[in-house]
PDB file of C-alpha atoms in Angstrom:
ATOM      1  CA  UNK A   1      91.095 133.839  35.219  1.00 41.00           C
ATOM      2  CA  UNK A   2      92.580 134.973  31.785  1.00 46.00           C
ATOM      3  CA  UNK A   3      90.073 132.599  29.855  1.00 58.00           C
ATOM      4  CA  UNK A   4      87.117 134.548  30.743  1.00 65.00           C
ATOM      5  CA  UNK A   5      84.212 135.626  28.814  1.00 77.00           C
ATOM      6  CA  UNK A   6      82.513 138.612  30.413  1.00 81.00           C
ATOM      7  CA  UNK A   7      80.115 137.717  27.263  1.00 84.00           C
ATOM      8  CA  UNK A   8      78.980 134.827  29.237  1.00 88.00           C
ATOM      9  CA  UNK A   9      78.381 136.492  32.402  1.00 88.00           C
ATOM     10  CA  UNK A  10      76.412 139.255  30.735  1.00 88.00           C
ATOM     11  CA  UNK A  11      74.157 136.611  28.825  1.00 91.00           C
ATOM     12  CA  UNK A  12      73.600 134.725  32.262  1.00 92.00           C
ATOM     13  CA  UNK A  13      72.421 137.758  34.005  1.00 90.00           C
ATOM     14  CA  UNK A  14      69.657 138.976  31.480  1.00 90.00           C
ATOM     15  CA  UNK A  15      68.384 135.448  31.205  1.00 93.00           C
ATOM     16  CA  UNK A  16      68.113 135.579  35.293  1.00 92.00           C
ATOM     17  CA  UNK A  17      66.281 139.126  34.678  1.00 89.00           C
ATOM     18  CA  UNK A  18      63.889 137.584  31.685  1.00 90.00           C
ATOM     19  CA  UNK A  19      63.493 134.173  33.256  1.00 91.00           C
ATOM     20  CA  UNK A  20      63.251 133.049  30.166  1.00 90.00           C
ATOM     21  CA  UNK A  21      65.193 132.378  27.034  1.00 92.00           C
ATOM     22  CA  UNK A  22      62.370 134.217  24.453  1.00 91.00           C
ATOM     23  CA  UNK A  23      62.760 137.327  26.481  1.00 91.00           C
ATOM     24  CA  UNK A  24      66.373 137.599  27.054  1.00 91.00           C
ATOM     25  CA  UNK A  25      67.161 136.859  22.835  1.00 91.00           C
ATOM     26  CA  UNK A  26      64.933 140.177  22.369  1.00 89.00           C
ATOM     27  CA  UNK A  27      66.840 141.598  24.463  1.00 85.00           C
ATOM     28  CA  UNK A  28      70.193 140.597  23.422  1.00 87.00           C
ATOM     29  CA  UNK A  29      69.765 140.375  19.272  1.00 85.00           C
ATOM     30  CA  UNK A  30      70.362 136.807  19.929  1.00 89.00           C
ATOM     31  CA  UNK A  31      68.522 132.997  18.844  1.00 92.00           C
ATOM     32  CA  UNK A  32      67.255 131.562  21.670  1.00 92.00           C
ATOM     33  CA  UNK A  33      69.440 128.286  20.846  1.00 92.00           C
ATOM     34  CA  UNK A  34      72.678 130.357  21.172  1.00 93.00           C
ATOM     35  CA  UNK A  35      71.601 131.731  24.650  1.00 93.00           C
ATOM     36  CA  UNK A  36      70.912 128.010  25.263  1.00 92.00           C
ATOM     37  CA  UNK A  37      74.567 127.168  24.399  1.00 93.00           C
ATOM     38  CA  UNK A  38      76.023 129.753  25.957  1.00 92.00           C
ATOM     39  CA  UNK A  39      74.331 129.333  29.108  1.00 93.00           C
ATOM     40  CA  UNK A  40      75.560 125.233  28.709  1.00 93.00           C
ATOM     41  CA  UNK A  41      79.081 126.395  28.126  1.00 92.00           C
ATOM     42  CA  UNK A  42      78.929 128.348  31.366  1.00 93.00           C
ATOM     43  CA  UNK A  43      77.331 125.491  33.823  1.00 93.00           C
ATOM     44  CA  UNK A  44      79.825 123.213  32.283  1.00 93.00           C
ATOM     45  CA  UNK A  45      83.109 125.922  33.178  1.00 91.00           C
ATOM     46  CA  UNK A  46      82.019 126.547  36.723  1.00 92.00           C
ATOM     47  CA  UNK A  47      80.867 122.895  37.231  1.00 93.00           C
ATOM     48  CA  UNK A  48      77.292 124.234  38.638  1.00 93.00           C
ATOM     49  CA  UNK A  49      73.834 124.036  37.177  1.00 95.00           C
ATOM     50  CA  UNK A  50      73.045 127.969  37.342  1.00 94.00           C
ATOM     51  CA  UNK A  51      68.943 127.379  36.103  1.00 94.00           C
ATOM     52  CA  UNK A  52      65.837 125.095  36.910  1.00 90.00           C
ATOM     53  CA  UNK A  53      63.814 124.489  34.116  1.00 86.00           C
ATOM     54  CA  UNK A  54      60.187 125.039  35.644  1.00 85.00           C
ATOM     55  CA  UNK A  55      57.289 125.015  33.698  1.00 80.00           C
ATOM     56  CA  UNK A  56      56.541 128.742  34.139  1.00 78.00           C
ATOM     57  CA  UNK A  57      60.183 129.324  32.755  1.00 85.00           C
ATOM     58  CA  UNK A  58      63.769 129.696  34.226  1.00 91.00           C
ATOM     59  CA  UNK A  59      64.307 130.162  38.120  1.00 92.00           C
ATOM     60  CA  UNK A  60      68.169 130.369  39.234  1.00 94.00           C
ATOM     61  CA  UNK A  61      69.359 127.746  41.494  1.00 95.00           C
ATOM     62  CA  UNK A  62      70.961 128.643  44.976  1.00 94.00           C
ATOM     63  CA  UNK A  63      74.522 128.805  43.633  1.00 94.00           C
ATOM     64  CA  UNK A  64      72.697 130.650  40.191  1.00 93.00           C
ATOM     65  CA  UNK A  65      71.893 133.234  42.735  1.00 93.00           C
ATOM     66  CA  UNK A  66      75.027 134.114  44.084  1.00 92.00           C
ATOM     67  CA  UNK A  67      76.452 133.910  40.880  1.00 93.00           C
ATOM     68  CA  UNK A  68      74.118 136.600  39.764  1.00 90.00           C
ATOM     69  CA  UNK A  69      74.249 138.548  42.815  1.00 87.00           C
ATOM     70  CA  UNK A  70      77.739 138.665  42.639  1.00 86.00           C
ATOM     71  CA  UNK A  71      78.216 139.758  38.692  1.00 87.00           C
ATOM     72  CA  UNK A  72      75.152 141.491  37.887  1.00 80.00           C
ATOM     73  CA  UNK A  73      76.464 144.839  39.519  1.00 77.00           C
ATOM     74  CA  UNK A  74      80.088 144.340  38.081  1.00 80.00           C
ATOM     75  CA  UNK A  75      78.193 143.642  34.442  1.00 79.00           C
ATOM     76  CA  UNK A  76      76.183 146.733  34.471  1.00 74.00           C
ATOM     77  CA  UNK A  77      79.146 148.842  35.757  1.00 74.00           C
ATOM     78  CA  UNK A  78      81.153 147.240  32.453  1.00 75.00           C
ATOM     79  CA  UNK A  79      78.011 148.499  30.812  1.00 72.00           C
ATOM     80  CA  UNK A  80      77.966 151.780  32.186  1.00 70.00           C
ATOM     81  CA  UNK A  81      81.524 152.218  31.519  1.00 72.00           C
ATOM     82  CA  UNK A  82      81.401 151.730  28.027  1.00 70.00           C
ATOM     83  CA  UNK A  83      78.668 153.687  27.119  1.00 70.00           C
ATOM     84  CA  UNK A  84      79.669 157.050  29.103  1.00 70.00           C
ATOM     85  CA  UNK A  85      83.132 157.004  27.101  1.00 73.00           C
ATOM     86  CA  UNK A  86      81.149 156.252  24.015  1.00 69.00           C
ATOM     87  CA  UNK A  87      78.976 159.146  24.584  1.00 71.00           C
ATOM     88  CA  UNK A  88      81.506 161.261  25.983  1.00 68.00           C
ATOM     89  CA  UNK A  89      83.436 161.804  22.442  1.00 64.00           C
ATOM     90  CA  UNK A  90      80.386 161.485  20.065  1.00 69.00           C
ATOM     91  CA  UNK A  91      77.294 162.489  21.483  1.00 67.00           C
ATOM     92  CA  UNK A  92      75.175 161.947  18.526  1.00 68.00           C
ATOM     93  CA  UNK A  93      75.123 158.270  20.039  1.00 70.00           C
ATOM     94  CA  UNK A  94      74.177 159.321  23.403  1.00 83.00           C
ATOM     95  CA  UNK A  95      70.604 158.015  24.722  1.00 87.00           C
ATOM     96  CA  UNK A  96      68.674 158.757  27.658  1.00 91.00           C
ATOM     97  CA  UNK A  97      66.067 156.753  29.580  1.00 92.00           C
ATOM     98  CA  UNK A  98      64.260 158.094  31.830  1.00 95.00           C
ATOM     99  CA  UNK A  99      61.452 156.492  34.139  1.00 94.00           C
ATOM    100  CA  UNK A 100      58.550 158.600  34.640  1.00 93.00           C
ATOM    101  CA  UNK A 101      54.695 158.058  35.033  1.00 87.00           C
ATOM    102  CA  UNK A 102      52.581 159.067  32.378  1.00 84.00           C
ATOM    103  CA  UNK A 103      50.640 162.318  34.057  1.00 81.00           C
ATOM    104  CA  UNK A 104      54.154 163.615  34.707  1.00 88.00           C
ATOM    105  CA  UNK A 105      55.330 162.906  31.617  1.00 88.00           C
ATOM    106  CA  UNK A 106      51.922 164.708  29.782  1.00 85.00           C
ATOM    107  CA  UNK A 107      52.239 167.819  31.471  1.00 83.00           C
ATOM    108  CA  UNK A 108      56.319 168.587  32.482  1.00 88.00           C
ATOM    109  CA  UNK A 109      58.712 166.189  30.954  1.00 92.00           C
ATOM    110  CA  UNK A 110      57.688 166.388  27.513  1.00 91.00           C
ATOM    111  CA  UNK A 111      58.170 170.255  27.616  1.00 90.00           C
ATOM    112  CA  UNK A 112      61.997 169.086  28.574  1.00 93.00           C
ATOM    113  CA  UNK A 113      62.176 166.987  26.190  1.00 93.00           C
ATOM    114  CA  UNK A 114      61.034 169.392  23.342  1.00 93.00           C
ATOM    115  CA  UNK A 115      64.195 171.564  24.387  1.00 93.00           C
ATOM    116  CA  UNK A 116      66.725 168.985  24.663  1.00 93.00           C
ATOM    117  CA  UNK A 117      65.670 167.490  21.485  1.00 91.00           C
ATOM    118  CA  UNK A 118      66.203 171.079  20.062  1.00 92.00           C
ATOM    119  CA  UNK A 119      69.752 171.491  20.691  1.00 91.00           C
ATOM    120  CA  UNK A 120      70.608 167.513  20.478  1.00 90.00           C
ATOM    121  CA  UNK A 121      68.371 166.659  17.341  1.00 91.00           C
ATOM    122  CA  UNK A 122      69.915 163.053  17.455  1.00 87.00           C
ATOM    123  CA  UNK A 123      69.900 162.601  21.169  1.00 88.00           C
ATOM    124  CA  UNK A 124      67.703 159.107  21.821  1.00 89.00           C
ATOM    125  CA  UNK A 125      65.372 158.969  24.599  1.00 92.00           C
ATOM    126  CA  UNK A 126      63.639 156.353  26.072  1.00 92.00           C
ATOM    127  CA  UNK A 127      60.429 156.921  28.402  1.00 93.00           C
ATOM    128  CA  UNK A 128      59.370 154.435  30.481  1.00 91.00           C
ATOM    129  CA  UNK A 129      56.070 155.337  32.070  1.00 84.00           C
ATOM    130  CA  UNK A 130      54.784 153.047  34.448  1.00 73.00           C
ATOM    131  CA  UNK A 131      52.228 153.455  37.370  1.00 62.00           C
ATOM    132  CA  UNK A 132      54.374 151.582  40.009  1.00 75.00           C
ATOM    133  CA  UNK A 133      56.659 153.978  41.669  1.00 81.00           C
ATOM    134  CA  UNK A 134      58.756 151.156  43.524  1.00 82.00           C
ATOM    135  CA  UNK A 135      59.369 149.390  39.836  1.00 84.00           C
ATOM    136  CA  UNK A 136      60.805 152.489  38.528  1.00 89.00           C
ATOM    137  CA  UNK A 137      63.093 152.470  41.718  1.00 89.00           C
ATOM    138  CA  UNK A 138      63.877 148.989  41.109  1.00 85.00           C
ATOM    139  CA  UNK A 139      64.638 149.615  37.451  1.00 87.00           C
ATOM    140  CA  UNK A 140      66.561 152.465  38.150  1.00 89.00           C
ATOM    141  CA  UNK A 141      68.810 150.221  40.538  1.00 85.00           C
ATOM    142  CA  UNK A 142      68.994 147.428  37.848  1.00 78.00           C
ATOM    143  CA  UNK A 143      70.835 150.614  35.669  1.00 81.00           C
ATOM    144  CA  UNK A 144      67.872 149.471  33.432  1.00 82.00           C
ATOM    145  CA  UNK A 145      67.374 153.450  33.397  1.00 91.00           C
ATOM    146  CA  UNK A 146      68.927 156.760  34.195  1.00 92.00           C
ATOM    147  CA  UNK A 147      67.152 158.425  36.608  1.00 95.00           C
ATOM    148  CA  UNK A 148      63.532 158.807  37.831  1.00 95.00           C
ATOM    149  CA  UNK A 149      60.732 161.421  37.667  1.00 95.00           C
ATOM    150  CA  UNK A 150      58.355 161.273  39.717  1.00 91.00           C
ATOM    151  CA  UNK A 151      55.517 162.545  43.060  1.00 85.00           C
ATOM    152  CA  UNK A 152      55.868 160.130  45.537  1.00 78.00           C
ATOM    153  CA  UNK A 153      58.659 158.472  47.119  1.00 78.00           C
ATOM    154  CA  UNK A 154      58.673 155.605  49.605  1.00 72.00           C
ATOM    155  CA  UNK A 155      59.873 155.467  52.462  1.00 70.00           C
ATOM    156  CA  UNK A 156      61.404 152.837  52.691  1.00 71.00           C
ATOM    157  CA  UNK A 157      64.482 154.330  49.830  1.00 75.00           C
ATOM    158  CA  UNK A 158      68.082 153.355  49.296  1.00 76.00           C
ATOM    159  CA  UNK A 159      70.478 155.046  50.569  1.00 80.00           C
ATOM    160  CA  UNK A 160      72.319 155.535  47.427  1.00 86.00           C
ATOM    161  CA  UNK A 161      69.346 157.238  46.022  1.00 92.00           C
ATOM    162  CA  UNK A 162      69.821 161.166  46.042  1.00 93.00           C
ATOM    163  CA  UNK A 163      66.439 162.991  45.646  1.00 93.00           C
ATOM    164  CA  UNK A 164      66.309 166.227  44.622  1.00 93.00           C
ATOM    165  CA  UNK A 165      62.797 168.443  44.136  1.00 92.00           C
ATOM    166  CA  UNK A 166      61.998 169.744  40.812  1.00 93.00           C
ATOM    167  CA  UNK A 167      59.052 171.448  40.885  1.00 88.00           C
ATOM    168  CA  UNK A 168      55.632 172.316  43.331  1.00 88.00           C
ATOM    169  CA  UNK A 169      52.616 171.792  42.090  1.00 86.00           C
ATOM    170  CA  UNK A 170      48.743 171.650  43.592  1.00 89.00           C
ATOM    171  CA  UNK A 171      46.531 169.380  43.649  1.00 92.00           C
ATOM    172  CA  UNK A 172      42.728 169.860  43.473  1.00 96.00           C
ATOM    173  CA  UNK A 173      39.343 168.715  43.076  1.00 97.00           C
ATOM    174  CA  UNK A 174      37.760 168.373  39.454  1.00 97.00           C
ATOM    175  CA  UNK A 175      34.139 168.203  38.355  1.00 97.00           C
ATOM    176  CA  UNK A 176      32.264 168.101  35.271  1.00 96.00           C
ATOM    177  CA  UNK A 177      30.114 170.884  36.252  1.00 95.00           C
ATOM    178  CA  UNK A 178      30.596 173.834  38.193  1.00 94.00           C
ATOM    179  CA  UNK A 179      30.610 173.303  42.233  1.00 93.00           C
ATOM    180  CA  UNK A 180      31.142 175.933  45.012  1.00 90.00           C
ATOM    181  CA  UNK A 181      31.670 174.623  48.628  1.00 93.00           C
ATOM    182  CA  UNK A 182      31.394 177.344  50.994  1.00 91.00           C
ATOM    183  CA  UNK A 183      30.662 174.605  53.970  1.00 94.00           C
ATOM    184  CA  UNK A 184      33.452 171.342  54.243  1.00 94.00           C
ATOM    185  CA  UNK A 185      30.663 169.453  55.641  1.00 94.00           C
ATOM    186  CA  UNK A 186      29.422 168.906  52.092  1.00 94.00           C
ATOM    187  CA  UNK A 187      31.670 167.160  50.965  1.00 95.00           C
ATOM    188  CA  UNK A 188      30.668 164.394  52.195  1.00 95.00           C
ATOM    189  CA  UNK A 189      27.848 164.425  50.355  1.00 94.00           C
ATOM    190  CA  UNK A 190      30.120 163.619  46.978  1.00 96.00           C
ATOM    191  CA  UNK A 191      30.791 160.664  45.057  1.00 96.00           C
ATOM    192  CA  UNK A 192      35.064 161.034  44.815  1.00 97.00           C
ATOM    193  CA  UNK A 193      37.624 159.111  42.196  1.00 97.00           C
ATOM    194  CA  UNK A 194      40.862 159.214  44.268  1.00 96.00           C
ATOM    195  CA  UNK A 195      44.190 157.296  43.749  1.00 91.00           C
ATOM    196  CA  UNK A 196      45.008 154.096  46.369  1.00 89.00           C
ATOM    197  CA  UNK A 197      44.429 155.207  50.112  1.00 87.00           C
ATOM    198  CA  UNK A 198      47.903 154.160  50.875  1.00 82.00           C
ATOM    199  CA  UNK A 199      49.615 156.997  47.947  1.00 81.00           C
ATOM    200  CA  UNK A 200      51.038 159.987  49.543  1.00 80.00           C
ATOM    201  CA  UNK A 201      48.650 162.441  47.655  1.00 85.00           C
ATOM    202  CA  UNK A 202      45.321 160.773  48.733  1.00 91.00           C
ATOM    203  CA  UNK A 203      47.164 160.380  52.786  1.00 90.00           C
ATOM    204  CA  UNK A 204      48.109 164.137  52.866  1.00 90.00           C
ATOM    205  CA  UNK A 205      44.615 164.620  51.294  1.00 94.00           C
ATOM    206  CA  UNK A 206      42.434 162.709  54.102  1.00 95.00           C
ATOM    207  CA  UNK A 207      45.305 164.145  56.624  1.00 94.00           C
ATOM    208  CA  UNK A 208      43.707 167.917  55.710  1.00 94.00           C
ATOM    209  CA  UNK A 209      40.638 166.865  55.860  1.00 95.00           C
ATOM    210  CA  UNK A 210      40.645 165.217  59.681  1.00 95.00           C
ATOM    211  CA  UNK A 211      42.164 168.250  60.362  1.00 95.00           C
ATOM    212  CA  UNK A 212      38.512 169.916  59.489  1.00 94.00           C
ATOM    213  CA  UNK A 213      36.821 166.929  60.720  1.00 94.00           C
ATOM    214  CA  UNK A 214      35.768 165.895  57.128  1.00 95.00           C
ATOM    215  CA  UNK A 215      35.567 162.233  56.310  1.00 94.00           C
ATOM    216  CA  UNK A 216      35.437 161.254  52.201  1.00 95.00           C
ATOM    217  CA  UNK A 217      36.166 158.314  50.781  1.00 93.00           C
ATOM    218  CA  UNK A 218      36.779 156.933  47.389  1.00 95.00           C
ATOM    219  CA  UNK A 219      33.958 155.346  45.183  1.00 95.00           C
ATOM    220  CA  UNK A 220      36.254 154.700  42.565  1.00 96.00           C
ATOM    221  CA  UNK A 221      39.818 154.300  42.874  1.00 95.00           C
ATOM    222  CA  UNK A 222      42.532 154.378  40.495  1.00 91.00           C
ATOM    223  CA  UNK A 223      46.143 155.239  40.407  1.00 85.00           C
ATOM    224  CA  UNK A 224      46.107 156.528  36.956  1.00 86.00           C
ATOM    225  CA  UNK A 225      45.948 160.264  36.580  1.00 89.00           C
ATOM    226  CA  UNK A 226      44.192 159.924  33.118  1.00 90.00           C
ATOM    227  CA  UNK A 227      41.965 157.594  33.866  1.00 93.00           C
ATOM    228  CA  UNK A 228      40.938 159.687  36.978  1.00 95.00           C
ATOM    229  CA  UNK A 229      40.384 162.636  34.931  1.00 95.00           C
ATOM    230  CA  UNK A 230      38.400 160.401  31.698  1.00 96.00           C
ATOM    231  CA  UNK A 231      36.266 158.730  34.933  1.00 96.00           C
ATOM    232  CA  UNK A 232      35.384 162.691  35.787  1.00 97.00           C
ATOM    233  CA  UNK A 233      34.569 163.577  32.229  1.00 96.00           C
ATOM    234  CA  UNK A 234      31.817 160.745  32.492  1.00 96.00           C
ATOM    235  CA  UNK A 235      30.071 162.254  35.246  1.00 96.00           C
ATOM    236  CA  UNK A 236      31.092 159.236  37.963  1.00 96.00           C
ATOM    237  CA  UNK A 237      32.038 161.803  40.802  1.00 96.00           C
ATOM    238  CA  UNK A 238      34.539 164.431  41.732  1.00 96.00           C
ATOM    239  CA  UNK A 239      38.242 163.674  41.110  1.00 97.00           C
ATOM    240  CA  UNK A 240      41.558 164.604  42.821  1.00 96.00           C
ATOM    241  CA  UNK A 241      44.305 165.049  40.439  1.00 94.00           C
ATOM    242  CA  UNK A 242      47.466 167.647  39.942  1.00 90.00           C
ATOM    243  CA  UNK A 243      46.487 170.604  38.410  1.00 92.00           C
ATOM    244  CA  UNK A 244      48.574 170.736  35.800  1.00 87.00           C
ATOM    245  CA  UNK A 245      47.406 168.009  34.400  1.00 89.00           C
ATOM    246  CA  UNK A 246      44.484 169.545  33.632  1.00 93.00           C
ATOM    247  CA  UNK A 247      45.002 172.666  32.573  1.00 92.00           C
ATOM    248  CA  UNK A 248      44.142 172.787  29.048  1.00 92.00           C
ATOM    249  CA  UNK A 249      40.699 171.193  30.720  1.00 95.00           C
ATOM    250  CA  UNK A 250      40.349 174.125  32.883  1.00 96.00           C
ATOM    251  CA  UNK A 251      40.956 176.712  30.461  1.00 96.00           C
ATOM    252  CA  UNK A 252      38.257 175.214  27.618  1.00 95.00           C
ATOM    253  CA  UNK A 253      35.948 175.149  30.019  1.00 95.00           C
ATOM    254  CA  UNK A 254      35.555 171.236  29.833  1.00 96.00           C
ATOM    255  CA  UNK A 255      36.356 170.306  33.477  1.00 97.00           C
ATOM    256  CA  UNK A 256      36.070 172.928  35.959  1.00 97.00           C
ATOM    257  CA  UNK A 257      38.184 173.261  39.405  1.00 97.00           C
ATOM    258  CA  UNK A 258      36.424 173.360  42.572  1.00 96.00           C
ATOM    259  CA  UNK A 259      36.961 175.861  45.153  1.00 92.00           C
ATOM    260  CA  UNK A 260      36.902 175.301  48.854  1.00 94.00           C
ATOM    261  CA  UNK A 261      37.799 177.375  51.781  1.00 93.00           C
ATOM    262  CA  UNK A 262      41.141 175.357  52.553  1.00 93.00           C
ATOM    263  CA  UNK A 263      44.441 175.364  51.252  1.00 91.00           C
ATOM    264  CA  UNK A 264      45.306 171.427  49.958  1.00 93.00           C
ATOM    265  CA  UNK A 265      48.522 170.152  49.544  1.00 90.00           C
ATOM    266  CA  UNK A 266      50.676 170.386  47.688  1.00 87.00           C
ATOM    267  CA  UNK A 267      53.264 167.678  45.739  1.00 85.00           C
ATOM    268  CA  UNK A 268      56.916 167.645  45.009  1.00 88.00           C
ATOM    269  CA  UNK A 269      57.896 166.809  41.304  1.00 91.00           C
ATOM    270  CA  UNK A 270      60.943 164.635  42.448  1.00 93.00           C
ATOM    271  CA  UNK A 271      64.056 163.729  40.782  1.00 96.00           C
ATOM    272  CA  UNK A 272      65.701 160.301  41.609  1.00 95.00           C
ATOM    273  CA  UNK A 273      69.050 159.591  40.305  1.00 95.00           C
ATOM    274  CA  UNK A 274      72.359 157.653  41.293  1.00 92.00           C
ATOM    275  CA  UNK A 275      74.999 159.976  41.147  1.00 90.00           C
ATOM    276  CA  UNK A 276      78.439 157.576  39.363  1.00 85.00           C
ATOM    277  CA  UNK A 277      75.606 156.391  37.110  1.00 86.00           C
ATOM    278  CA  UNK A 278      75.052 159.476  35.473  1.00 89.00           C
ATOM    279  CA  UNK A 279      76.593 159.992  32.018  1.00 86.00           C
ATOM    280  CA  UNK A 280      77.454 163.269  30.646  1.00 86.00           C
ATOM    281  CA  UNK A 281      74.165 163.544  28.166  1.00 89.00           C
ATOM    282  CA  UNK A 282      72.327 162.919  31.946  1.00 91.00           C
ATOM    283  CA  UNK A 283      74.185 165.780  33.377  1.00 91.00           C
ATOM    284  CA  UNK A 284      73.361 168.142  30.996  1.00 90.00           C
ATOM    285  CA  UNK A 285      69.650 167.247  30.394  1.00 93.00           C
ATOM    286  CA  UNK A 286      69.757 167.409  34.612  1.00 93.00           C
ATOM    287  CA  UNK A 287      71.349 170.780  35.042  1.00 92.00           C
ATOM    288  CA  UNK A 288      70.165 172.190  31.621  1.00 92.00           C
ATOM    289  CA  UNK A 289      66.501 170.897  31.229  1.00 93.00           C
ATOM    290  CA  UNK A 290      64.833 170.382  34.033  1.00 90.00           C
ATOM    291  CA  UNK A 291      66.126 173.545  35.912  1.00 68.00           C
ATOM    292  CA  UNK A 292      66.514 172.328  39.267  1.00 58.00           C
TER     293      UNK A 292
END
């Protein structure tokens, strides 16, 4: 096909993403009346309608799906391509984006970010911090971003995935006011702001706790580290968050840690990456930065 316009293809597969045309000219520096066209000119070269236009916005047609199926992957490997030769020979124009939830972000990736930032002053990087481990996953599969930081991973992961373990850190229980529990037993007695029942923290937690015969369960829940810790703070029960988070809590005497005759668990700080999708800034802020 020498007449055609990867241009096209590209436009077609953000509008599939964005599902609609406001979204995708954001995205794309474009008017939403040249997407229009372009997306026109396209139906009208394959002889297909690629879109239904649906009230709520844009949803591909049958044969719009296996068009994007089919190109979206090729597009973002054009993409990719591009960029790591760009960066390669000028690395002033080299960018990172990285997916990683806010708590993680607070108390260990900004510290990497600090250094990088000191040796690449005009390196660009992009957080995206988002509670929703499985749409970092997804994003990171879309290319959307470069790799992923974060403390739980599903288990239900591609196999192109590679995981690799950063850090160890604890978890523990947080109160406003000092508390000593000699006895598990009284536990139970305690009001508790966990994260969702079905995270992999709050499992291994209850997990522990069986093992002692010591049944809590959440008053409040929240998947939101800071929001866990704030909900403390207030005096609405005892929280279960990483340590490090809190630190800086701890050590002002603001929060206080309490101590209990067990050993918790503890949570892997994970790195998530796709290995021919790495570029060479992503190498180096790997192997460099975060100090695996």
């Amino acid at each position: 096909m020498s007449d055609t316009n990867l241009n096209l293809y590209k436009i077609f597969c953000v509008v599939a993403e964005s599902k609609n045309y406001k979204e995708a000219s954001e995205k794309l520096y474009l008017t939403e009346s040249t997407i229009s066209s372009h997306i026109t000119n396209l139906e009208k070269k394959l002889d297909i309608i690629l879109f239904y236009r649906e009230r709520d916005g844009l949803v591909l047609t049958e044969a719009g799906k296996e068009l994007y199926d089919s190109m979206h992957n090729k597009i973002k490997d054009l993409e990719f391509a591009e960029n790591a030769i760009i960066q390669n020979y000028d690395i002033s124009k080299a960018k990172i984006t990285i997916g990683c939830p806010s708590h993680i972000s607070i108390f260990y990736l900004s510290k990497c970010i600090t250094k990088v930032r000191n040796d690449y002053p005009d390196l660009k990087i992009d957080i995206v911090s988002v509670a929703d481990y499985n749409g970092l996953l997804q994003l990171l599969q879309r290319h959307i971003i470069d790799f992923v930081i974060i403390d739980t991973v599903p288990d239900n992961i591609n196999n192109e995935l590679i995981i690799k373990t950063l850090k160890k850190i604890n978890n523990i229980f947080i109160s406003n006011e000092l508390i000593e529990i000699k006895d598990l037993k009284e536990m139970e007695q305690y009001k508790y702001i966990l994260n969702y029942k079905e995270s992999t923290s709050t499992k291994r937690l209850f997990e522990v706790l069986r093992e002692n015969n010591v049944e809590i369960k959440a008053d409040i829940q929240c998947d939101n580290t800071e929001m866990r810790i704030e909900e403390v703070r207030q005096g609405q029960g005892i929280g279960y968050v990483m340590k490090e988070a809190v630190e800086e809590a701890l050590n002002k005497r603001e929060l206080y840690e309490i101590k209990l005759p067990i050993k918790l668990p503890e949570v892997n700080i994970n790195l998530i990456y796709i290995e021919k999708y790495l570029t060479k800034i992503d190498k180096i802020f790997i192997k460099k930065y975060l100090e695996i």
